[in-house]
mmCIF file of C-alpha atoms and ligand atoms in Angstrom:
data_model
loop_
_atom_site.group_PDB
_atom_site.id
_atom_site.type_symbol
_atom_site.label_atom_id
_atom_site.label_comp_id
_atom_site.label_asym_id
_atom_site.label_seq_id
_atom_site.Cartn_x
_atom_site.Cartn_y
_atom_site.Cartn_z
ATOM 1 C CA UNK A 1 153.509 140.156 -63.784
ATOM 2 C CA UNK A 2 155.845 143.125 -63.273
ATOM 3 C CA UNK A 3 156.261 144.701 -59.539
ATOM 4 C CA UNK A 4 159.166 147.669 -60.091
ATOM 5 C CA UNK A 5 158.296 149.467 -63.613
ATOM 6 C CA UNK A 6 160.822 151.839 -64.737
ATOM 7 C CA UNK A 7 160.342 154.421 -67.964
ATOM 8 C CA UNK A 8 163.056 156.348 -68.877
ATOM 9 C CA UNK A 9 163.433 158.227 -65.876
ATOM 10 C CA UNK A 10 166.307 160.500 -65.112
ATOM 11 C CA UNK A 11 168.525 162.158 -62.217
ATOM 12 C CA UNK A 12 170.196 165.740 -62.702
ATOM 13 C CA UNK A 13 172.393 167.098 -60.258
ATOM 14 C CA UNK A 14 172.717 170.753 -62.001
ATOM 15 C CA UNK A 15 173.933 170.276 -65.108
ATOM 16 C CA UNK A 16 175.392 166.676 -63.890
ATOM 17 C CA UNK A 17 172.802 163.089 -64.588
ATOM 18 C CA UNK A 18 174.085 160.613 -62.457
ATOM 19 C CA UNK A 19 170.385 158.821 -64.104
ATOM 20 C CA UNK A 20 170.718 158.520 -67.603
ATOM 21 C CA UNK A 21 167.047 157.490 -68.879
ATOM 22 C CA UNK A 22 166.916 154.301 -68.141
ATOM 23 C CA UNK A 23 164.449 151.335 -68.464
ATOM 24 C CA UNK A 24 163.486 148.835 -67.063
ATOM 25 C CA UNK A 25 160.663 146.429 -64.907
ATOM 26 C CA UNK A 26 160.689 144.079 -61.771
ATOM 27 C CA UNK A 27 158.291 140.335 -61.721
ATOM 28 C CA UNK A 28 156.788 139.401 -58.544
ATOM 29 C CA UNK A 29 158.613 137.364 -56.906
ATOM 30 C CA UNK A 30 162.309 138.160 -58.294
ATOM 31 C CA UNK A 31 165.331 138.366 -56.733
ATOM 32 C CA UNK A 32 166.525 141.874 -59.211
ATOM 33 C CA UNK A 33 169.878 143.043 -60.023
ATOM 34 C CA UNK A 34 171.452 146.180 -60.540
ATOM 35 C CA UNK A 35 175.083 145.643 -60.401
ATOM 36 C CA UNK A 36 177.583 148.458 -61.475
ATOM 37 C CA UNK A 37 181.048 150.337 -59.996
ATOM 38 C CA UNK A 38 181.025 153.534 -57.861
ATOM 39 C CA UNK A 39 179.394 156.089 -59.286
ATOM 40 C CA UNK A 40 177.188 154.483 -61.658
ATOM 41 C CA UNK A 41 174.592 155.286 -59.675
ATOM 42 C CA UNK A 42 172.652 152.403 -58.413
ATOM 43 C CA UNK A 43 172.062 154.728 -55.147
ATOM 44 C CA UNK A 44 170.760 157.817 -56.863
ATOM 45 C CA UNK A 45 167.477 154.696 -58.607
ATOM 46 C CA UNK A 46 166.833 153.627 -55.524
ATOM 47 C CA UNK A 47 166.758 156.991 -53.606
ATOM 48 C CA UNK A 48 163.803 157.895 -57.081
ATOM 49 C CA UNK A 49 162.112 154.296 -56.015
ATOM 50 C CA UNK A 50 161.088 154.798 -52.364
ATOM 51 C CA UNK A 51 160.398 158.440 -53.269
ATOM 52 C CA UNK A 52 163.110 160.210 -52.113
ATOM 53 C CA UNK A 53 164.344 162.180 -54.504
ATOM 54 C CA UNK A 54 162.013 162.791 -57.198
ATOM 55 C CA UNK A 55 163.127 162.465 -61.214
ATOM 56 C CA UNK A 56 164.210 164.819 -63.011
ATOM 57 C CA UNK A 57 162.664 162.844 -66.327
ATOM 58 C CA UNK A 58 161.097 159.733 -66.984
ATOM 59 C CA UNK A 59 158.723 158.024 -63.781
ATOM 60 C CA UNK A 60 157.675 154.631 -62.546
ATOM 61 C CA UNK A 61 155.947 152.919 -60.678
ATOM 62 C CA UNK A 62 156.251 150.681 -57.393
ATOM 63 C CA UNK A 63 153.035 147.945 -56.170
ATOM 64 C CA UNK A 64 151.262 149.268 -58.730
ATOM 65 C CA UNK A 65 152.021 152.903 -57.406
ATOM 66 C CA UNK A 66 153.404 156.186 -58.708
ATOM 67 C CA UNK A 67 156.268 157.527 -57.589
ATOM 68 C CA UNK A 68 155.090 161.185 -57.600
ATOM 69 C CA UNK A 69 151.781 161.048 -57.616
ATOM 70 C CA UNK A 70 151.111 158.619 -55.232
ATOM 71 C CA UNK A 71 154.178 158.800 -52.309
ATOM 72 C CA UNK A 72 151.855 157.256 -49.397
ATOM 73 C CA UNK A 73 150.942 153.995 -51.648
ATOM 74 C CA UNK A 74 154.172 153.813 -52.633
ATOM 75 C CA UNK A 75 156.112 153.527 -49.256
ATOM 76 C CA UNK A 76 153.158 151.302 -47.453
ATOM 77 C CA UNK A 77 154.645 149.109 -50.214
ATOM 78 C CA UNK A 78 157.827 148.734 -49.482
ATOM 79 C CA UNK A 79 160.507 147.831 -46.974
ATOM 80 C CA UNK A 80 163.977 150.072 -47.114
ATOM 81 C CA UNK A 81 167.495 148.888 -46.094
ATOM 82 C CA UNK A 82 170.130 151.923 -47.173
ATOM 83 C CA UNK A 83 173.416 151.506 -48.229
ATOM 84 C CA UNK A 84 174.378 153.563 -45.260
ATOM 85 C CA UNK A 85 174.316 151.871 -41.535
ATOM 86 C CA UNK A 86 171.005 154.052 -39.839
ATOM 87 C CA UNK A 87 170.945 151.413 -36.531
ATOM 88 C CA UNK A 88 170.576 153.598 -32.860
ATOM 89 C CA UNK A 89 174.180 152.029 -31.463
ATOM 90 C CA UNK A 90 173.174 152.749 -27.168
ATOM 91 C CA UNK A 91 169.870 150.621 -28.269
ATOM 92 C CA UNK A 92 169.218 147.279 -28.173
ATOM 93 C CA UNK A 93 167.858 144.810 -31.236
ATOM 94 C CA UNK A 94 164.225 144.764 -30.061
ATOM 95 C CA UNK A 95 164.076 148.187 -29.609
ATOM 96 C CA UNK A 96 165.392 149.321 -32.152
ATOM 97 C CA UNK A 97 162.970 147.221 -33.580
ATOM 98 C CA UNK A 98 160.255 149.073 -32.142
ATOM 99 C CA UNK A 99 161.165 151.814 -32.599
ATOM 100 C CA UNK A 100 160.822 151.964 -36.217
ATOM 101 C CA UNK A 101 157.934 150.387 -35.389
ATOM 102 C CA UNK A 102 156.576 153.050 -33.512
ATOM 103 C CA UNK A 103 156.870 154.678 -36.724
ATOM 104 C CA UNK A 104 154.541 153.055 -38.846
ATOM 105 C CA UNK A 105 152.509 153.737 -36.009
ATOM 106 C CA UNK A 106 152.138 149.382 -35.912
ATOM 107 C CA UNK A 107 148.840 148.586 -32.972
ATOM 108 C CA UNK A 108 150.738 146.889 -29.830
ATOM 109 C CA UNK A 109 149.615 143.800 -30.955
ATOM 110 C CA UNK A 110 150.573 143.313 -34.485
ATOM 111 C CA UNK A 111 154.405 145.278 -33.486
ATOM 112 C CA UNK A 112 155.081 142.414 -30.699
ATOM 113 C CA UNK A 113 154.181 139.440 -32.796
ATOM 114 C CA UNK A 114 156.126 141.289 -36.020
ATOM 115 C CA UNK A 115 159.452 141.463 -34.066
ATOM 116 C CA UNK A 116 159.025 138.576 -32.068
ATOM 117 C CA UNK A 117 159.031 137.404 -35.943
ATOM 118 C CA UNK A 118 161.102 138.690 -37.834
ATOM 119 C CA UNK A 119 163.648 138.497 -35.156
ATOM 120 C CA UNK A 120 163.525 134.462 -35.554
ATOM 121 C CA UNK A 121 163.676 135.160 -39.977
ATOM 122 C CA UNK A 122 167.433 136.774 -39.136
ATOM 123 C CA UNK A 123 167.783 134.411 -36.415
ATOM 124 C CA UNK A 124 168.740 137.325 -33.581
ATOM 125 C CA UNK A 125 166.333 136.373 -31.718
ATOM 126 C CA UNK A 126 169.385 135.464 -28.632
ATOM 127 C CA UNK A 127 170.296 138.942 -29.519
ATOM 128 C CA UNK A 128 167.930 140.965 -29.272
ATOM 129 C CA UNK A 129 168.340 141.972 -26.201
ATOM 130 C CA UNK A 130 171.802 143.298 -26.475
ATOM 131 C CA UNK A 131 172.749 146.894 -27.523
ATOM 132 C CA UNK A 132 173.690 147.325 -31.297
ATOM 133 C CA UNK A 133 176.449 147.868 -30.902
ATOM 134 C CA UNK A 134 178.099 144.960 -28.853
ATOM 135 C CA UNK A 135 176.979 143.125 -33.062
ATOM 136 C CA UNK A 136 178.774 141.762 -35.491
ATOM 137 C CA UNK A 137 178.858 144.074 -38.956
ATOM 138 C CA UNK A 138 176.774 141.085 -40.145
ATOM 139 C CA UNK A 139 174.652 141.489 -36.877
ATOM 140 C CA UNK A 140 173.922 144.474 -37.406
ATOM 141 C CA UNK A 141 173.094 144.565 -41.378
ATOM 142 C CA UNK A 142 170.236 141.712 -40.344
ATOM 143 C CA UNK A 143 169.241 143.181 -37.900
ATOM 144 C CA UNK A 144 168.556 146.102 -40.740
ATOM 145 C CA UNK A 145 166.536 144.009 -42.965
ATOM 146 C CA UNK A 146 165.000 142.047 -40.075
ATOM 147 C CA UNK A 147 163.421 146.161 -40.210
ATOM 148 C CA UNK A 148 162.413 146.616 -43.706
ATOM 149 C CA UNK A 149 160.581 143.932 -43.643
ATOM 150 C CA UNK A 150 158.515 144.769 -40.391
ATOM 151 C CA UNK A 151 155.519 145.631 -42.243
ATOM 152 C CA UNK A 152 155.751 142.535 -44.570
ATOM 153 C CA UNK A 153 156.436 145.062 -47.192
ATOM 154 C CA UNK A 154 155.600 143.846 -50.877
ATOM 155 C CA UNK A 155 159.114 144.823 -52.126
ATOM 156 C CA UNK A 156 162.615 145.171 -51.214
ATOM 157 C CA UNK A 157 164.976 147.166 -51.217
ATOM 158 C CA UNK A 158 168.706 146.386 -49.967
ATOM 159 C CA UNK A 159 171.018 148.896 -51.074
ATOM 160 C CA UNK A 160 174.757 147.077 -51.071
ATOM 161 C CA UNK A 161 173.315 144.871 -48.668
ATOM 162 C CA UNK A 162 177.024 143.598 -48.473
ATOM 163 C CA UNK A 163 179.517 146.115 -48.024
ATOM 164 C CA UNK A 164 182.517 145.780 -46.157
ATOM 165 C CA UNK A 165 181.264 142.264 -44.723
ATOM 166 C CA UNK A 166 183.412 139.464 -44.934
ATOM 167 C CA UNK A 167 183.176 136.450 -46.783
ATOM 168 C CA UNK A 168 181.562 134.036 -45.129
ATOM 169 C CA UNK A 169 179.832 136.628 -43.544
ATOM 170 C CA UNK A 170 178.053 138.150 -46.634
ATOM 171 C CA UNK A 171 177.923 134.565 -47.959
ATOM 172 C CA UNK A 172 175.195 133.868 -44.906
ATOM 173 C CA UNK A 173 173.552 137.113 -45.480
ATOM 174 C CA UNK A 174 172.988 135.788 -49.010
ATOM 175 C CA UNK A 175 171.644 132.341 -47.724
ATOM 176 C CA UNK A 176 168.800 135.362 -46.017
ATOM 177 C CA UNK A 177 167.699 137.332 -48.810
ATOM 178 C CA UNK A 178 167.282 134.166 -50.604
ATOM 179 C CA UNK A 179 165.412 132.629 -47.444
ATOM 180 C CA UNK A 180 162.796 135.617 -46.728
ATOM 181 C CA UNK A 181 162.102 135.509 -50.530
ATOM 182 C CA UNK A 182 161.736 132.257 -51.160
ATOM 183 C CA UNK A 183 159.112 132.074 -47.864
ATOM 184 C CA UNK A 184 157.456 135.100 -47.625
ATOM 185 C CA UNK A 185 157.902 135.267 -51.214
ATOM 186 C CA UNK A 186 158.851 139.521 -51.201
ATOM 187 C CA UNK A 187 159.798 140.947 -54.498
ATOM 188 C CA UNK A 188 163.866 141.997 -53.875
ATOM 189 C CA UNK A 189 165.583 144.292 -55.692
ATOM 190 C CA UNK A 190 169.243 145.342 -55.073
ATOM 191 C CA UNK A 191 172.242 146.635 -55.723
ATOM 192 C CA UNK A 192 175.596 145.680 -55.128
ATOM 193 C CA UNK A 193 179.561 146.421 -57.035
ATOM 194 C CA UNK A 194 180.002 142.478 -56.406
ATOM 195 C CA UNK A 195 179.567 140.525 -59.448
ATOM 196 C CA UNK A 196 180.510 136.651 -57.165
ATOM 197 C CA UNK A 197 176.802 139.071 -54.739
ATOM 198 C CA UNK A 198 174.560 139.369 -57.898
ATOM 199 C CA UNK A 199 175.808 136.270 -59.809
ATOM 200 C CA UNK A 200 174.090 134.241 -57.162
ATOM 201 C CA UNK A 201 171.378 135.996 -56.026
ATOM 202 C CA UNK A 202 170.026 137.481 -58.639
ATOM 203 C CA UNK A 203 166.965 136.535 -60.744
ATOM 204 C CA UNK A 204 168.299 139.343 -63.881
ATOM 205 C CA UNK A 205 170.459 141.445 -63.230
ATOM 206 C CA UNK A 206 170.581 144.636 -64.970
ATOM 207 C CA UNK A 207 174.420 146.042 -65.529
ATOM 208 C CA UNK A 208 174.456 149.681 -64.909
ATOM 209 C CA UNK A 209 177.541 152.758 -65.883
ATOM 210 C CA UNK A 210 177.507 155.900 -65.966
ATOM 211 C CA UNK A 211 173.634 156.364 -64.744
ATOM 212 C CA UNK A 212 172.529 153.684 -67.443
ATOM 213 C CA UNK A 213 172.016 150.282 -68.113
ATOM 214 C CA UNK A 214 174.623 148.749 -70.782
ATOM 215 C CA UNK A 215 173.362 144.998 -69.837
ATOM 216 C CA UNK A 216 170.421 143.667 -68.615
ATOM 217 C CA UNK A 217 169.329 139.432 -68.490
ATOM 218 C CA UNK A 218 169.846 136.013 -66.759
ATOM 219 C CA UNK A 219 173.500 136.335 -65.643
ATOM 220 C CA UNK A 220 174.144 132.493 -67.484
ATOM 221 C CA UNK A 221 172.535 133.607 -70.111
ATOM 222 C CA UNK A 222 175.143 137.476 -69.902
ATOM 223 C CA UNK A 223 177.846 134.801 -69.159
ATOM 224 C CA UNK A 224 177.259 133.565 -72.482
ATOM 225 C CA UNK A 225 177.360 136.129 -73.799
ATOM 226 C CA UNK A 226 180.878 136.487 -73.775
ATOM 227 C CA UNK A 227 180.263 132.535 -75.243
ATOM 228 C CA UNK A 228 184.207 130.607 -74.706
ATOM 229 C CA UNK A 229 186.808 129.845 -71.224
ATOM 230 C CA UNK A 230 188.285 134.041 -71.800
ATOM 231 C CA UNK A 231 192.323 133.442 -71.673
ATOM 232 C CA UNK A 232 194.054 136.333 -70.610
ATOM 233 C CA UNK A 233 197.758 137.418 -71.709
ATOM 234 C CA UNK A 234 199.615 140.022 -69.466
ATOM 235 C CA UNK A 235 201.716 142.103 -73.025
ATOM 236 C CA UNK A 236 205.349 142.935 -71.586
ATOM 237 C CA UNK A 237 205.365 144.607 -75.545
ATOM 238 C CA UNK A 238 203.359 144.828 -78.530
ATOM 239 C CA UNK A 239 199.621 145.814 -79.638
ATOM 240 C CA UNK A 240 196.797 142.466 -79.762
ATOM 241 C CA UNK A 241 195.345 143.645 -82.840
ATOM 242 C CA UNK A 242 196.523 139.731 -83.814
ATOM 243 C CA UNK A 243 194.766 137.898 -81.711
ATOM 244 C CA UNK A 244 191.836 139.309 -83.304
ATOM 245 C CA UNK A 245 192.427 137.172 -86.317
ATOM 246 C CA UNK A 246 193.371 134.353 -85.249
ATOM 247 C CA UNK A 247 190.457 131.611 -85.716
ATOM 248 C CA UNK A 248 189.569 130.072 -83.071
ATOM 249 C CA UNK A 249 189.780 133.361 -81.398
ATOM 250 C CA UNK A 250 186.090 134.482 -81.224
ATOM 251 C CA UNK A 251 186.391 137.878 -79.728
ATOM 252 C CA UNK A 252 189.497 139.225 -77.975
ATOM 253 C CA UNK A 253 188.497 143.321 -75.532
ATOM 254 C CA UNK A 254 191.747 144.638 -74.614
ATOM 255 C CA UNK A 255 192.604 147.745 -71.746
ATOM 256 C CA UNK A 256 195.665 148.677 -71.086
ATOM 257 C CA UNK A 257 198.904 146.753 -71.167
ATOM 258 C CA UNK A 258 196.105 142.781 -70.875
ATOM 259 C CA UNK A 259 194.033 141.514 -73.262
ATOM 260 C CA UNK A 260 190.769 139.921 -72.861
ATOM 261 C CA UNK A 261 190.812 136.229 -75.621
ATOM 262 C CA UNK A 262 187.035 134.332 -76.243
ATOM 263 C CA UNK A 263 188.636 131.194 -76.728
ATOM 264 C CA UNK A 264 185.617 127.733 -76.602
ATOM 265 C CA UNK A 265 189.222 125.180 -74.760
ATOM 266 C CA UNK A 266 191.110 127.724 -73.358
ATOM 267 C CA UNK A 267 193.113 124.841 -71.672
ATOM 268 C CA UNK A 268 194.333 123.965 -75.003
ATOM 269 C CA UNK A 269 194.917 127.249 -76.770
ATOM 270 C CA UNK A 270 197.668 128.730 -75.080
ATOM 271 C CA UNK A 271 200.566 127.145 -76.417
ATOM 272 C CA UNK A 272 199.032 127.526 -79.451
ATOM 273 C CA UNK A 273 198.719 131.984 -77.605
ATOM 274 C CA UNK A 274 202.500 131.309 -76.904
ATOM 275 C CA UNK A 275 203.728 130.168 -79.892
ATOM 276 C CA UNK A 276 202.081 132.350 -81.867
ATOM 277 C CA UNK A 277 202.953 136.063 -79.377
ATOM 278 C CA UNK A 278 206.512 134.642 -79.786
ATOM 279 C CA UNK A 279 205.973 134.387 -84.577
ATOM 280 C CA UNK A 280 204.662 137.799 -83.353
ATOM 281 C CA UNK A 281 207.594 139.107 -81.275
ATOM 282 C CA UNK A 282 205.135 139.743 -78.506
ATOM 283 C CA UNK A 283 206.585 139.359 -75.387
ATOM 284 C CA UNK A 284 203.571 137.739 -72.476
ATOM 285 C CA UNK A 285 204.356 138.218 -69.481
ATOM 286 C CA UNK A 286 201.379 135.805 -67.336
ATOM 287 C CA UNK A 287 198.457 134.284 -68.299
ATOM 288 C CA UNK A 288 195.662 133.724 -66.810
ATOM 289 C CA UNK A 289 193.179 131.122 -67.630
ATOM 290 C CA UNK A 290 189.004 131.400 -66.432
ATOM 291 C CA UNK A 291 185.508 130.536 -66.380
ATOM 292 C CA UNK A 292 182.521 133.745 -67.869
ATOM 293 C CA UNK A 293 182.533 136.582 -65.252
ATOM 294 C CA UNK A 294 180.377 139.110 -65.186
ATOM 295 C CA UNK A 295 183.479 141.219 -64.572
ATOM 296 C CA UNK A 296 183.829 140.145 -67.946
ATOM 297 C CA UNK A 297 179.775 141.386 -69.042
ATOM 298 C CA UNK A 298 180.734 144.499 -67.363
ATOM 299 C CA UNK A 299 184.056 144.000 -69.188
ATOM 300 C CA UNK A 300 183.222 144.068 -72.835
ATOM 301 C CA UNK A 301 179.678 146.515 -73.014
ATOM 302 C CA UNK A 302 182.657 149.935 -70.431
ATOM 303 C CA UNK A 303 186.089 148.710 -72.123
ATOM 304 C CA UNK A 304 187.045 148.915 -68.511
ATOM 305 C CA UNK A 305 186.582 147.016 -65.146
ATOM 306 C CA UNK A 306 184.040 147.308 -61.674
ATOM 307 C CA UNK A 307 187.767 146.425 -60.502
ATOM 308 C CA UNK A 308 189.612 149.772 -61.511
ATOM 309 C CA UNK A 309 186.278 152.694 -61.534
ATOM 310 C CA UNK A 310 185.969 151.157 -58.200
ATOM 311 C CA UNK A 311 189.724 151.615 -57.953
ATOM 312 C CA UNK A 312 189.621 154.846 -59.714
ATOM 313 C CA UNK A 313 186.839 156.363 -57.061
ATOM 314 C CA UNK A 314 189.012 155.677 -54.580
ATOM 315 C CA UNK A 315 192.235 157.016 -55.389
ATOM 316 C CA UNK A 316 189.710 160.434 -56.424
ATOM 317 C CA UNK A 317 188.536 160.629 -53.214
ATOM 318 C CA UNK A 318 191.475 160.157 -50.770
ATOM 319 C CA UNK A 319 193.060 163.344 -53.103
ATOM 320 C CA UNK A 320 189.704 165.215 -51.697
ATOM 321 C CA UNK A 321 187.860 166.238 -55.241
ATOM 322 C CA UNK A 322 184.644 163.629 -54.426
ATOM 323 C CA UNK A 323 181.556 165.158 -53.700
ATOM 324 C CA UNK A 324 180.220 162.041 -52.163
ATOM 325 C CA UNK A 325 180.549 159.341 -51.567
ATOM 326 C CA UNK A 326 178.687 155.818 -50.507
ATOM 327 C CA UNK A 327 180.592 154.456 -47.640
HETATM 328 N N1 ATP B 1 172.694 164.946 -53.852
HETATM 329 C C1 ATP B 1 173.852 164.912 -55.141
HETATM 330 N N2 ATP B 1 174.801 165.514 -56.481
HETATM 331 C C2 ATP B 1 174.741 166.555 -56.374
HETATM 332 N N3 ATP B 1 175.637 164.251 -56.711
HETATM 333 C C3 ATP B 1 175.038 163.629 -56.578
HETATM 334 C C4 ATP B 1 174.200 163.852 -54.735
HETATM 335 N N4 ATP B 1 174.378 162.302 -55.572
HETATM 336 C C5 ATP B 1 174.538 161.181 -55.761
HETATM 337 N N5 ATP B 1 176.233 162.334 -56.632
HETATM 338 C C6 ATP B 1 176.593 161.529 -57.874
HETATM 339 O O1 ATP B 1 175.566 160.918 -58.678
HETATM 340 C C7 ATP B 1 176.586 160.075 -59.937
HETATM 341 C C8 ATP B 1 175.606 158.573 -58.455
HETATM 342 O O2 ATP B 1 175.523 157.700 -57.554
HETATM 343 P P1 ATP B 1 175.241 157.227 -56.802
HETATM 344 O O3 ATP B 1 175.026 157.449 -55.478
HETATM 345 O O4 ATP B 1 174.547 156.779 -56.887
HETATM 346 O O5 ATP B 1 176.536 156.205 -57.059
HETATM 347 P P2 ATP B 1 176.515 154.337 -56.348
HETATM 348 O O6 ATP B 1 175.708 152.970 -57.826
HETATM 349 O O7 ATP B 1 175.060 154.152 -55.339
HETATM 350 O O8 ATP B 1 177.985 154.083 -56.653
HETATM 351 P P3 ATP B 1 177.737 153.315 -54.470
HETATM 352 O O9 ATP B 1 178.669 151.944 -55.722
HETATM 353 O O10 ATP B 1 179.579 154.695 -54.055
HETATM 354 O O11 ATP B 1 177.944 153.383 -53.848
HETATM 355 C C9 ATP B 1 177.672 159.891 -58.402
HETATM 356 O O12 ATP B 1 178.781 160.621 -59.743
HETATM 357 C C10 ATP B 1 177.088 160.701 -57.140
HETATM 358 O O13 ATP B 1 178.933 161.741 -57.029
HETATM 359 MG MG1 MG B 2 175.637 153.514 -54.042
#
């Protein structure tokens, strides 16, 4: 059964379309991911679904309630972890949770019981009475997720939950997210621009770029679209065109001086490709071989990589052209 249902959801900021008619469903009990680079429209989508901003057109239901007509009901049924940290660093972990519970008018008994429960779930019981400013980045993130669980939400929205954390901490957060999905049965809608995160965590992933969902499926099916191994050639000169004519090359995607070739048994094709390059007078600077990743899927649909888009937007924000960025 679908617990989130999104139809033609659109958001404009003046004449800029940040979210451009997206349609998708999230099934009850699922971990669903929106994967895309900076500025793709992920946070804007979440903000509409959690009823913080109204859509320009289209609509959605969350846990059976309409995001426009039934905002209060939607809010009762959801938990939210924002992209930007929203903890009071001068309070302890327990105090942060208590403050949140009072905002939701939770009665005392329930409050104490829930705080104990979510602290345990987040593995923060021992740190509960320390100031949040003394928490590590990963602990702060776990506390925020714990707070999102205080009122036992049907759907938990996580906007880039591991942004900026180191690899080990990210792994721990992933385990924690999986645990609460499995044990509490919480449906999770997560946004990320980390391919590995979407791949590892999500049952299904919508790949988002420039306000649109360009592909949506299980990570496995998305990667199967690429089919074979991916050989990336860095070319010093020449045209990637002729490579596409080889019978063992299933697909080519060129970007800049790189060309990605989809081939079966890639390691065996590399010598053949080198010979072919030489016969064409193409100079190859480097060769790389990998199994298809969601980055390859993104590249195939958009002609660019998530990394490239992110670097570009960081560049823009450094020279002050961007209106607003995450962090
Ligand atoms: N309040 C606003 N006013 C004007 N433009 C906005 C506003 N909020 C977002 N945008 C623009 O909408 C686009 C989508 O932004 P959004 O924050 O949804 O992207 P995102 O996918 O969450 O990116 P990130 O990975 O950087 O968090 C961006 O170009 C952004 O600058
Ligand atoms: Mg965002």
